[in-house]
CSV table of C-alpha atoms and ligand atoms in Angstrom, one decimal:
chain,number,residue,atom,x,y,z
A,662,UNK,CA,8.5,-35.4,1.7
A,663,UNK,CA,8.8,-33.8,5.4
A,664,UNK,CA,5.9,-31.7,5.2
A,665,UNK,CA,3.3,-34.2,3.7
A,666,UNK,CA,0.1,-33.8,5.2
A,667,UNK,CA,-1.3,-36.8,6.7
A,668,UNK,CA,-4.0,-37.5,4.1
A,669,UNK,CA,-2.2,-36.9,1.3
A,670,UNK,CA,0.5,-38.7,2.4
A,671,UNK,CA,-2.4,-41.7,2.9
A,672,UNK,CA,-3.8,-41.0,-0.8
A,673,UNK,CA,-0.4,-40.9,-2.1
A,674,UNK,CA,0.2,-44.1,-0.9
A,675,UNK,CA,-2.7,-46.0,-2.5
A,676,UNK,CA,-2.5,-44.2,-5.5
A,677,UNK,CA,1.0,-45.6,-6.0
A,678,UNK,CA,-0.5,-49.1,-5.6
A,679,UNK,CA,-3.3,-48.8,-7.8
A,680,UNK,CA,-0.5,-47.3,-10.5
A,681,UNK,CA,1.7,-49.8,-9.4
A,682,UNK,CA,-1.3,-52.5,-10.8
A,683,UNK,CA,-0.7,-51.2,-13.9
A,684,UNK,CA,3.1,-51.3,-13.9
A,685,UNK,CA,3.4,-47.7,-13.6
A,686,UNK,CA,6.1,-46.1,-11.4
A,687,UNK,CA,4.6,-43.2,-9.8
A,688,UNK,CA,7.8,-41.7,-8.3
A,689,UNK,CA,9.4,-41.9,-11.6
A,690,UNK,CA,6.6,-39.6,-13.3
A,691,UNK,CA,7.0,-37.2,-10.7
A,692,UNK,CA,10.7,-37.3,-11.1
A,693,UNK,CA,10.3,-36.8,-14.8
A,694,UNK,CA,7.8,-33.8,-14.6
A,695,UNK,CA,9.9,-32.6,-11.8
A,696,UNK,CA,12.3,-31.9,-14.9
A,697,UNK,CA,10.2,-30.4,-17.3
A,698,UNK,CA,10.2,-26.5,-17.4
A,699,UNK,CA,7.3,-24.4,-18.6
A,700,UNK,CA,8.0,-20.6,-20.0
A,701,UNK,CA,6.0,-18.0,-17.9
A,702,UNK,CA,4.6,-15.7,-20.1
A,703,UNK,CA,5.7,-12.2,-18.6
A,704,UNK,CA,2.8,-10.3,-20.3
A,705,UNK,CA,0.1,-11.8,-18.2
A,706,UNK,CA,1.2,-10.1,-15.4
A,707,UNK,CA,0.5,-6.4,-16.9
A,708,UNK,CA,-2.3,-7.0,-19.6
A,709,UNK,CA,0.8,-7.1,-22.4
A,710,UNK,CA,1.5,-3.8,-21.9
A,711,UNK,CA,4.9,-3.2,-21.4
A,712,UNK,CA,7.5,-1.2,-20.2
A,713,UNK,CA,7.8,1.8,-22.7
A,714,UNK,CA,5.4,4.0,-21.5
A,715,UNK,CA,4.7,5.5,-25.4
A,716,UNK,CA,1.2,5.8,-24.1
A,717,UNK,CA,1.0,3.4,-27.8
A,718,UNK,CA,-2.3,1.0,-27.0
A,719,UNK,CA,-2.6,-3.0,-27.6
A,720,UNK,CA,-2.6,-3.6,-30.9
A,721,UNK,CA,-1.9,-6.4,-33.8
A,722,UNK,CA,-5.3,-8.1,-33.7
A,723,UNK,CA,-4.9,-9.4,-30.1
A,724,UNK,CA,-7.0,-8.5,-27.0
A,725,UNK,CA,-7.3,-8.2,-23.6
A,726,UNK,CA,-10.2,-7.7,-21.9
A,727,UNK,CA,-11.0,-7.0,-18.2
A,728,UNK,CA,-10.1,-4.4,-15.2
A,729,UNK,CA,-8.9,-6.5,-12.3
A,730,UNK,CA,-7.4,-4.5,-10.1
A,731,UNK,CA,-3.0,-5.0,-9.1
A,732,UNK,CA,-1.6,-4.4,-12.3
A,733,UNK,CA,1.9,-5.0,-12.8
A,734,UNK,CA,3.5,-1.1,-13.5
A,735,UNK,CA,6.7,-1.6,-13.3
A,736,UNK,CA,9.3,-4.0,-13.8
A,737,UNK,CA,10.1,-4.8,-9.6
A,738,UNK,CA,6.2,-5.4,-9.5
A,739,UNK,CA,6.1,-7.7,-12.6
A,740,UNK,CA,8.9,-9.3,-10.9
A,741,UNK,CA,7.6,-9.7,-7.3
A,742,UNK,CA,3.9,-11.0,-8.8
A,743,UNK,CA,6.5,-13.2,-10.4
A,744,UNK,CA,8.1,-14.6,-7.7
A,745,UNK,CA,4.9,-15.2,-6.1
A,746,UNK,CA,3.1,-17.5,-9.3
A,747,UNK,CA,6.5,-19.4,-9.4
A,748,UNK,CA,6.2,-19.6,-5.2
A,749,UNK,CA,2.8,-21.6,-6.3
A,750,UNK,CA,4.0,-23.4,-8.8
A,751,UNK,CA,6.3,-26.7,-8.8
A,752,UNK,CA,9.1,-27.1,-10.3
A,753,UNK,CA,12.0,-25.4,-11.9
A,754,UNK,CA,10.9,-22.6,-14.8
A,755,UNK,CA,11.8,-20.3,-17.3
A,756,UNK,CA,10.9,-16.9,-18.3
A,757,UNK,CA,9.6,-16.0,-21.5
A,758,UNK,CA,10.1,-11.9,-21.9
A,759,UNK,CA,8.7,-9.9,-24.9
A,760,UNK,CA,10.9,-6.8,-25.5
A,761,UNK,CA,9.1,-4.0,-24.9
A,762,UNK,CA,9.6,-4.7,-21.2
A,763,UNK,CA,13.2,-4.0,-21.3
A,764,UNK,CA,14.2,-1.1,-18.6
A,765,UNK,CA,14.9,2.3,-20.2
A,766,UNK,CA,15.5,4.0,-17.0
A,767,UNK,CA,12.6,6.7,-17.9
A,768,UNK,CA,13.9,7.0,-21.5
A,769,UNK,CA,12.6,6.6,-25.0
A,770,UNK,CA,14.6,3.9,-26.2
A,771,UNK,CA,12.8,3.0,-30.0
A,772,UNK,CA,12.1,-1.0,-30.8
A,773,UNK,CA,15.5,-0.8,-33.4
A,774,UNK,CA,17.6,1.0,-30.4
A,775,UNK,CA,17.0,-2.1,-27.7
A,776,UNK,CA,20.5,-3.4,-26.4
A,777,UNK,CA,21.4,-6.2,-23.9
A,778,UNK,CA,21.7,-3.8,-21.1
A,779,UNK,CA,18.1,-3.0,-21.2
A,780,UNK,CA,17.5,-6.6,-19.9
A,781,UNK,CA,19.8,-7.0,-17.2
A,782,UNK,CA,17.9,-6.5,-14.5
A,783,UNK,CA,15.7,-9.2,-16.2
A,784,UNK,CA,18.5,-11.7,-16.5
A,785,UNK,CA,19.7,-10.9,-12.9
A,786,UNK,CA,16.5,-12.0,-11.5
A,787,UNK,CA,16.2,-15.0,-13.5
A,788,UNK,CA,19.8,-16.0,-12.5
A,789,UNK,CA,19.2,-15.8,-9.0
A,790,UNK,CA,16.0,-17.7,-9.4
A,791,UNK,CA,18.0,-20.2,-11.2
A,792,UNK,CA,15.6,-19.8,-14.3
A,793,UNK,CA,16.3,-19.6,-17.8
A,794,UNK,CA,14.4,-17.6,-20.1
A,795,UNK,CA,12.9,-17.5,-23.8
A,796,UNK,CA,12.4,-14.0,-25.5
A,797,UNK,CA,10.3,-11.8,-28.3
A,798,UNK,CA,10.6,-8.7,-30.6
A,799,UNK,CA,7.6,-6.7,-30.1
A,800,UNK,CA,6.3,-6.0,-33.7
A,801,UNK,CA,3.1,-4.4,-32.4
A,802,UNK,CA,2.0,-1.5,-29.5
A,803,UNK,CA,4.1,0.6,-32.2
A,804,UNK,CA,3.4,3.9,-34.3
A,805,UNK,CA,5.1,2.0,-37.2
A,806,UNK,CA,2.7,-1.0,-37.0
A,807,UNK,CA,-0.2,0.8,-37.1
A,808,UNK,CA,-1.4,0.0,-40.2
A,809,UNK,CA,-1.0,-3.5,-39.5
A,810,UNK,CA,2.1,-4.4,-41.6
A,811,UNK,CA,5.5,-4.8,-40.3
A,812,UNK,CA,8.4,-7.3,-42.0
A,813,UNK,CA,6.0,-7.6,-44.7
A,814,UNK,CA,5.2,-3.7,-44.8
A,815,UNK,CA,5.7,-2.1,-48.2
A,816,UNK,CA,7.8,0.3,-47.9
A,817,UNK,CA,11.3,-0.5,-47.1
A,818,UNK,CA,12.0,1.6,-44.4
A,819,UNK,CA,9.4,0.1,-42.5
A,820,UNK,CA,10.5,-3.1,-43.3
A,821,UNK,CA,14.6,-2.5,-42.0
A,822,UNK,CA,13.0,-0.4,-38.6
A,823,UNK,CA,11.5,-4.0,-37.7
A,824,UNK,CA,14.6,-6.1,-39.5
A,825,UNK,CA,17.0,-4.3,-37.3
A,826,UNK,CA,14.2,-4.4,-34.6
A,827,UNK,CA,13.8,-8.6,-34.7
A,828,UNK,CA,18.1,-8.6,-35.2
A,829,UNK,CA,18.0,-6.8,-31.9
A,830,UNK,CA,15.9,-9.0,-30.6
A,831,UNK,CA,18.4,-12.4,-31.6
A,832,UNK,CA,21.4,-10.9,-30.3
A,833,UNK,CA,19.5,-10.1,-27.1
A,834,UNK,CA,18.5,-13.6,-27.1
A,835,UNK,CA,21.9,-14.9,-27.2
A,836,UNK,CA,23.2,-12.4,-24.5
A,837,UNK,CA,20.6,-14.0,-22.0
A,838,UNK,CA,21.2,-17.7,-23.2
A,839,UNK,CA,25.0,-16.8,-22.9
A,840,UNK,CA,24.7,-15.4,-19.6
A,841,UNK,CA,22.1,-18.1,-18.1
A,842,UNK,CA,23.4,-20.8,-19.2
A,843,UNK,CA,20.5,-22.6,-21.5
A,844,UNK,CA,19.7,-21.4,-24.8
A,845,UNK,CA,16.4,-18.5,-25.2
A,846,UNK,CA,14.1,-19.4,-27.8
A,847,UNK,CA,13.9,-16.1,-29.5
A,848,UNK,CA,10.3,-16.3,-31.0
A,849,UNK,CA,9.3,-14.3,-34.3
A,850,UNK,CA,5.4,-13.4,-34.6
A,851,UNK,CA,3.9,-10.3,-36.3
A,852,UNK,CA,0.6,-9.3,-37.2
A,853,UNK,CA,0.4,-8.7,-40.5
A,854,UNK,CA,-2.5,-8.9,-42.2
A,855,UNK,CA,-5.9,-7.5,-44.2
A,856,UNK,CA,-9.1,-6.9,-42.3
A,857,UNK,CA,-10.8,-7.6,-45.6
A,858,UNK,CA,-10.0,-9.6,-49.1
A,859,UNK,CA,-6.8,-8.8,-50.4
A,860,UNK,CA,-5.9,-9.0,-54.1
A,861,UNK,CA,-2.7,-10.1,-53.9
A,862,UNK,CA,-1.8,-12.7,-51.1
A,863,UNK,CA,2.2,-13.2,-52.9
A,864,UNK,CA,3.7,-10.2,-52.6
A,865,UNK,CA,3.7,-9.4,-48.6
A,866,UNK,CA,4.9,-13.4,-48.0
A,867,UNK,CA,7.9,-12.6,-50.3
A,868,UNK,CA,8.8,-9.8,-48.7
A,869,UNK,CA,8.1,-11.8,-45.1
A,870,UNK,CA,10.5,-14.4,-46.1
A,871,UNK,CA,13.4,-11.5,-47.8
A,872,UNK,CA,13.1,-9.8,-44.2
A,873,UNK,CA,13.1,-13.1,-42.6
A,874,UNK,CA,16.1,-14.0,-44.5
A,875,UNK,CA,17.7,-10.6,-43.1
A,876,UNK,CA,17.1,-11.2,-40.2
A,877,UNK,CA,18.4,-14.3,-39.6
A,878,UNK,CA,21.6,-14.0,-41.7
A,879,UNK,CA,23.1,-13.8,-38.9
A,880,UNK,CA,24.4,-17.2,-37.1
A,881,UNK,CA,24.0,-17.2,-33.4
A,882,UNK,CA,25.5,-20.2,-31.4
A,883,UNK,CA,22.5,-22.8,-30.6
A,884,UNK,CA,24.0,-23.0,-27.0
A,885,UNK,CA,22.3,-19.1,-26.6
A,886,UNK,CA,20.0,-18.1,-29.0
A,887,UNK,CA,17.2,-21.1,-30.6
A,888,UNK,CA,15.1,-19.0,-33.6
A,889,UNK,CA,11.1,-20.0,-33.3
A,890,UNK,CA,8.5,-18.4,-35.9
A,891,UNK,CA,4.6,-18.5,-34.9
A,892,UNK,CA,2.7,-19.1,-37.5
A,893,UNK,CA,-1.7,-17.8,-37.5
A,894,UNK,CA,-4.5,-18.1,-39.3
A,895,UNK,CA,-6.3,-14.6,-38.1
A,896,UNK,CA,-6.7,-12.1,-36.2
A,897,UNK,CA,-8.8,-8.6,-35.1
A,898,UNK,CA,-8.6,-7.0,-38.0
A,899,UNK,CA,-6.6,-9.4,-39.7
A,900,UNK,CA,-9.4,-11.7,-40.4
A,901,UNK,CA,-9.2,-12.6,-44.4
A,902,UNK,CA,-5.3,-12.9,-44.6
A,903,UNK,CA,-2.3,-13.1,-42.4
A,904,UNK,CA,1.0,-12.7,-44.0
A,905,UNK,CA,2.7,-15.6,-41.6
A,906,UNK,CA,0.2,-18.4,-42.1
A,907,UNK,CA,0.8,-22.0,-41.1
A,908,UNK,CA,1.9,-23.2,-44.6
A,909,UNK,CA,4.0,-20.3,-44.8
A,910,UNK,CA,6.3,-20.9,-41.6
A,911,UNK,CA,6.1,-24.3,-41.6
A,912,UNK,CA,7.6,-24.1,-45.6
A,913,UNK,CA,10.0,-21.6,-44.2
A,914,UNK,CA,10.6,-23.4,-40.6
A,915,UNK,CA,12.0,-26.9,-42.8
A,916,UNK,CA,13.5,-24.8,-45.3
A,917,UNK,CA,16.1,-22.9,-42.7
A,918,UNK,CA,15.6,-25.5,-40.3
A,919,UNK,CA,14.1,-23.2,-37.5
A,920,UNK,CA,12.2,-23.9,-34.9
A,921,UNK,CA,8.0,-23.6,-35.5
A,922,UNK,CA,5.9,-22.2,-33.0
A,923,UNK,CA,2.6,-23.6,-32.6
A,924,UNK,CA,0.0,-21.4,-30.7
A,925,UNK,CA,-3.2,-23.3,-29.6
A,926,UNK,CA,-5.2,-20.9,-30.5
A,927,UNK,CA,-3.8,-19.9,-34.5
A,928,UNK,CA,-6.3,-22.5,-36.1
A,929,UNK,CA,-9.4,-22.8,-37.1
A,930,UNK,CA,-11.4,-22.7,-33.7
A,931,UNK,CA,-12.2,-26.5,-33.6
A,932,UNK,CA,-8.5,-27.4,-34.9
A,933,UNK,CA,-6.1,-28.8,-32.3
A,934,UNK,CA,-2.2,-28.6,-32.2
A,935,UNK,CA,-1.9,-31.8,-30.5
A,936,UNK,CA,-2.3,-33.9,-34.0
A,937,UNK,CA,0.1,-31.3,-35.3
A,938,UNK,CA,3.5,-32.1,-33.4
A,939,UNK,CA,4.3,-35.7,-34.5
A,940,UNK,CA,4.0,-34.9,-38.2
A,941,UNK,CA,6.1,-31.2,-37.7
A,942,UNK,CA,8.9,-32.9,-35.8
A,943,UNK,CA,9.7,-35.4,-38.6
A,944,UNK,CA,11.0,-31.8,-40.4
A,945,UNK,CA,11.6,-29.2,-38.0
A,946,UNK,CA,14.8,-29.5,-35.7
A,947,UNK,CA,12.5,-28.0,-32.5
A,948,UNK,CA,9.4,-26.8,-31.6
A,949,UNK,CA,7.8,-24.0,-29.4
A,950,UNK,CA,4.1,-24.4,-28.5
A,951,UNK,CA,2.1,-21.7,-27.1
A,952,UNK,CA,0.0,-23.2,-24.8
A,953,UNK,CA,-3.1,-21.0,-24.7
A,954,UNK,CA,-6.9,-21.5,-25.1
A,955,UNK,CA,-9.7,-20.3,-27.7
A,956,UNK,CA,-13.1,-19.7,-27.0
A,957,UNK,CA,-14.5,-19.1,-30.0
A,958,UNK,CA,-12.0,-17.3,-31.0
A,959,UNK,CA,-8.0,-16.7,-30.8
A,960,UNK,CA,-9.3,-15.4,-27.2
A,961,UNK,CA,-6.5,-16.4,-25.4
A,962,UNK,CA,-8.4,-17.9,-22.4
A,963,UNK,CA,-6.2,-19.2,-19.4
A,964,UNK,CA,-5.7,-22.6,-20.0
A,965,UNK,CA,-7.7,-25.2,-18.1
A,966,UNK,CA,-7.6,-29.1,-17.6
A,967,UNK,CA,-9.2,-30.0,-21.0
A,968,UNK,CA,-9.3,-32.3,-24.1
A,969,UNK,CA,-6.9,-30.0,-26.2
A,970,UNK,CA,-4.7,-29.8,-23.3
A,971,UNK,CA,-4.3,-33.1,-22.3
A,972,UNK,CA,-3.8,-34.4,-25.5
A,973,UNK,CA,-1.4,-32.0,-26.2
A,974,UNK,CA,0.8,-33.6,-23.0
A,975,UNK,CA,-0.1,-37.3,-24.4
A,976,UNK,CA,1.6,-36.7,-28.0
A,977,UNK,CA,4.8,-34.9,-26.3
A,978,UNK,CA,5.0,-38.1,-23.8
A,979,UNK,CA,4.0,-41.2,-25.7
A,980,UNK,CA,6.4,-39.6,-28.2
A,981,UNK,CA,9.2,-39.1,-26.7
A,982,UNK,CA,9.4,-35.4,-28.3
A,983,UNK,CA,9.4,-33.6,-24.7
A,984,UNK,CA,13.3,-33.2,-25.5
A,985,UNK,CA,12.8,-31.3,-28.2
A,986,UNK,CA,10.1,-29.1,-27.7
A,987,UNK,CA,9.9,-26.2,-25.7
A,988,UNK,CA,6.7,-25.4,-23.9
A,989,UNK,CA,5.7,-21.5,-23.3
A,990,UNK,CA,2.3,-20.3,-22.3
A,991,UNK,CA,0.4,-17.2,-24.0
A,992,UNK,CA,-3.4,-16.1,-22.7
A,993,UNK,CA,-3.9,-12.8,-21.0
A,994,UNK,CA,-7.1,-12.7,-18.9
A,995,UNK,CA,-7.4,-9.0,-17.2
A,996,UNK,CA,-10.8,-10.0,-15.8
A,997,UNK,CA,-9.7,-12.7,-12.8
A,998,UNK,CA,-6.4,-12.3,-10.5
A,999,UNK,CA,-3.5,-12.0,-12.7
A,1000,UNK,CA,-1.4,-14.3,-10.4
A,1001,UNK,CA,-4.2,-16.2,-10.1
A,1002,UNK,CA,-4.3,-16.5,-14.2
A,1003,UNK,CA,-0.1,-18.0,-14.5
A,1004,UNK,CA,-0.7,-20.6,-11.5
A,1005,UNK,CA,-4.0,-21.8,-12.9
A,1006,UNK,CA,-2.9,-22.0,-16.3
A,1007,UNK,CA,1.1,-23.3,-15.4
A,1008,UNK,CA,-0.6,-26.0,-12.8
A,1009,UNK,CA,-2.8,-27.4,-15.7
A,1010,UNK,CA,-0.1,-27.4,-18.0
A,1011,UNK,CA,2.2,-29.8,-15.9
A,1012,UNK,CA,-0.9,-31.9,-14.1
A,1013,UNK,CA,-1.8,-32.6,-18.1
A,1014,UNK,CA,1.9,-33.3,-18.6
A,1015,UNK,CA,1.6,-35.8,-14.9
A,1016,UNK,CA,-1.5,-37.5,-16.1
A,1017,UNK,CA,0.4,-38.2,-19.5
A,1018,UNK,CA,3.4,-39.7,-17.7
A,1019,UNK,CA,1.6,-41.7,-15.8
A,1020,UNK,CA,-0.2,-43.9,-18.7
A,1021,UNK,CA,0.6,-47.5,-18.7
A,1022,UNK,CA,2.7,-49.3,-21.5
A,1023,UNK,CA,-0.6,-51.3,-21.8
A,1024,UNK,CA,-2.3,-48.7,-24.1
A,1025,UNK,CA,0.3,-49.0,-26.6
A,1026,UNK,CA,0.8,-53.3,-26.1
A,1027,UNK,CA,-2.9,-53.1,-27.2
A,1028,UNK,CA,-2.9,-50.8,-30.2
A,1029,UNK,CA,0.2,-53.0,-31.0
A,1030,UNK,CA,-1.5,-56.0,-30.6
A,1031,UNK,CA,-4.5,-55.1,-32.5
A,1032,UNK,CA,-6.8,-55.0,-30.1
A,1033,UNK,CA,-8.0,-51.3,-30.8
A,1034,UNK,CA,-11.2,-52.7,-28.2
A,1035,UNK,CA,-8.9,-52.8,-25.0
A,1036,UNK,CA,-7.4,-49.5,-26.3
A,1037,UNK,CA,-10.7,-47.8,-26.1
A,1038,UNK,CA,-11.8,-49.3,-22.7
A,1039,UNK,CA,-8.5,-48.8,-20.6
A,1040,UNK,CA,-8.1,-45.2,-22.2
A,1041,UNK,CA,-11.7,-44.6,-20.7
A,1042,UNK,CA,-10.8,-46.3,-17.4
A,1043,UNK,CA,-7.5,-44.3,-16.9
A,1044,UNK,CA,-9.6,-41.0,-16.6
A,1045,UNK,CA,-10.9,-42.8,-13.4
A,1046,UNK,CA,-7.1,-43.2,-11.9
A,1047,UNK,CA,-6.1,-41.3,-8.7
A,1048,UNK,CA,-3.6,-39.0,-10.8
A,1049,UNK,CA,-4.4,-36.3,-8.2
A,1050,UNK,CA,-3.6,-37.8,-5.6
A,1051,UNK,CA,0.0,-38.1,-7.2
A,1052,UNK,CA,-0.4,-34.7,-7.9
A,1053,UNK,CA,-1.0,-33.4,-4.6
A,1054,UNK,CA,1.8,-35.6,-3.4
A,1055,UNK,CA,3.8,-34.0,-5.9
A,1056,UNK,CA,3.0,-30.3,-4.9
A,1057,UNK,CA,4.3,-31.0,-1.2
A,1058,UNK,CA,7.4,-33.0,-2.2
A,1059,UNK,CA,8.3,-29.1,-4.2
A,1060,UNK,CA,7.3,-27.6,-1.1
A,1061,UNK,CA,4.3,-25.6,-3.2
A,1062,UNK,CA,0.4,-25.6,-1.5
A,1063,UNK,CA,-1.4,-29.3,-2.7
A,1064,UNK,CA,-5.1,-29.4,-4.1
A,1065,UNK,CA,-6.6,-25.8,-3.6
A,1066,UNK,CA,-4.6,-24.2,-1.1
A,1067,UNK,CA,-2.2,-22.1,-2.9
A,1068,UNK,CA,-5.6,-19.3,-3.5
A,1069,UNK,CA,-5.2,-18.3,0.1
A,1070,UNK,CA,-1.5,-17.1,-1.1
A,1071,UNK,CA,-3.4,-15.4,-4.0
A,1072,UNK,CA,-5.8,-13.7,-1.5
A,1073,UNK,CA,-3.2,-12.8,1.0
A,1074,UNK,CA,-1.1,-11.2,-1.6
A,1075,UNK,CA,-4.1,-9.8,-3.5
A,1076,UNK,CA,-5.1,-7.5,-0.1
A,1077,UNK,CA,-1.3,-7.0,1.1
A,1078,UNK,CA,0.3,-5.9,-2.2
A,1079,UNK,CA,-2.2,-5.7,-5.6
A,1080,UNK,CA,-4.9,-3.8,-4.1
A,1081,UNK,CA,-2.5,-1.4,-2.9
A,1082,UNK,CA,-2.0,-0.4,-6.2
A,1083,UNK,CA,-3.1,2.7,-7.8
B,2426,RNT,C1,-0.5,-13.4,-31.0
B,2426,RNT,C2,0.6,-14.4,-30.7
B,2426,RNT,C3,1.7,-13.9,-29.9
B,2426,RNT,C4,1.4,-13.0,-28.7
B,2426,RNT,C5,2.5,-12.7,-27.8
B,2426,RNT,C6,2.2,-11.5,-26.9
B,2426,RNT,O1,-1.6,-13.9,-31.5
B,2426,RNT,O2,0.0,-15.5,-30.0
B,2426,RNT,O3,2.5,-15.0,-29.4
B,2426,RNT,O4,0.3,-13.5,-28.0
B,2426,RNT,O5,3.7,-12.5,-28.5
B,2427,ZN,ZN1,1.3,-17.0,-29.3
């Protein structure tokens, strides 16, 4: 720790002793989050807009509001605003890239037409970052989503354009896990859905799972390619039925024994995913959670330090099912600093996942003992324990900026490079 400051260093130091009262080992929590990587969402950097340059608007229900200025245009400036979250970030991470940022070199390349060497510029980056990273077909931003309906369109030839599209997409996924070295989760969600009471709720998941079933027949080694599905409840426009509900992915999910993607915000507003992950991974082989935030809606909010949050970090730690779940991020926010946006959201995500590892094995000797009254009253004393002074400690040991420090990056960058921008 060469470049600890003096005070942190002096926190540091009695925060270890007050863990150390509880038997906790704070070295070893920051050696285990140290090992945990988080997926970077690549479309918070641009307002998910992507790389096609169709003119084709946001759509599929989602949303992003706001007109902060330094928009990612192009893929070198995704990259660089990149490089400078991850600079603020510690730890190793991964990218998670949707595929309409691909690089088609100025032509129109079509969603079914996308091809390995349309990423590797992506995959070079990573590599020499020493990343891995997670990717997405993009069924949405598309003429032939427009009316909402994709795998579940229909007509047939709407249906194969986005079968072939999401096959794409797999062997895509394998050609970056193959070349990285770790395994992309290659994540499934669409949009479809009825803004308004539809008659007949059977017919579009048949055809969801039929396409599914297409596109999957396929087998990819696990070493490069992991198949996720993210299941929601509604959307803009998609309010009184989505074809891909929960019950519907998670049936499908344990039936092909892929991985589910859970998405914070897919429930009913005041339903957590937390409760979620200890019953799904009795069935499912893996999961993938998007770690985003609600606000009254499927708003994706950038995450912050809260209930949902933390208790999503205590069930993957107490658990043990860190190993076999794979944490990405997904809120867009086009109203603050974009850069800003990732390291807020990616330093909550892990200080949730610090604050979880550094629980004593005296909550559980109580609950085990019976006495559910100590459980209450040291779970309320923990949220009193120095954890960020562990976590500062643990910002300069990865040589990243400790407490607030890493916004005068933000600003520097935000007047050198962003508000350059047109
Ligand atoms: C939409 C889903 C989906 C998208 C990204 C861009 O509600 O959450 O994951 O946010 O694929
Ligand atoms: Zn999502």
């Amino acid at each position: 720790m060469a470049k600890t400051s003096k005070l942190i260093a002096r926190s540091y130091s009695v925060a270890k002793d007050r863990y150390a009262e509880y038997g906790v080992d704070t070295d070893a929590a920051m050696a285990a989050l140290s090992k945990i990587a988080i997926s970077l969402h690549c479309w918070q950097g641009d307002d998910v807009g992507g790389f096609e340059n169709t003119g084709e608007g946001l759509s599929g229900g989602i949303a992003v509001t706001g007109n902060y200025p330094g928009r990612a245009r192009t893929p070198d400036e995704l990259r660089a605003d990149l490089d400078k979250a991850l600079s603020l970030i510690p730890g190793t991470h991964r990218l998670n890239l949707h595929a309409f940022y691909g690089e088609f070199g100025g032509r129109k390349v079509d969603r079914d037409e996308i091809r390995p060497e349309h990423f590797r510029g992506w995959v070079d980056w990573a590599k020499s970052n020493g990343m891995g990273m997670d990717f997405n077909p993009t069924c949405f931003a598309h003429p032939k989503a427009a009316d909402g309906f994709t795998l579940s369109h229909p007509k047939k030839a709407v249906r194969d354009f986005w079968i072939r599209h999401c096959i794409a997409s797999r062997e895509i996924g394998a050609f970056i896990g193959k070349s990285l070295g770790t395994p992309a989760v290659t994540n499934v969600w669409i949009p479809d859905g009825f803004k308004d009471t539809p008659v007949d709720r059977l017919s579009p998941r048949q055809r969801l799972a039929d396409s599914l079933d297409k596109v999957f027949a396929k087998k990819l080694s696990p070493k490069h390619n992991l198949d996720a599905v993210e299941c929601k409840l509604f959307g803009i426009g998609s309010e009184s039925y989505v074809v891909g509900s929960h019950e519907f992915y998670m049936g499908y999910a344990v039936k092909n024994q892929k991985l589910l993607c859970l998405d914070a915000g897919h429930f009913h507003p005041t339903e957590g995913i937390a409760d979620k992950l200890s019953s799904v991974l009795m069935y499912v082989p893996e999961i993938l959670l998007h770690v985003s935030r609600g606000v009254r809606w499927d708003s994706d909010h950038v995450v912050t330090l809260d209930d949902a949050l933390q208790s999503i970090a205590q069930e993957l730690v107490r658990n043990k099912l860190l190993g076999r779940t794979h944490i990405g991020l997904d809120f867009f926010d086009a109203s603050i600093n974009r850069i800003a946006a990732w390291a807020v959201g990616t330093r909550n995500t892990l200080k949730a996942l610090l604050i979880a590892l550094l629980e004593p094995a005296a909550l559980r000797e109580a609950e085990k003992a019976g006495d559910l009254t100590t459980r209450l009253a040291l779970m309320e004393d923990l949220k009193g324990m120095p954890w960020g002074a562990v976590w500062d400690a643990y910002c300069e040991s990865q040589d990243v900026p400790a407490g607030n420090d890493w916004m005068a990056e933000v600003k520097r960058y935000e007047s050198d490079v962003l508000a350059k921008r047109g």
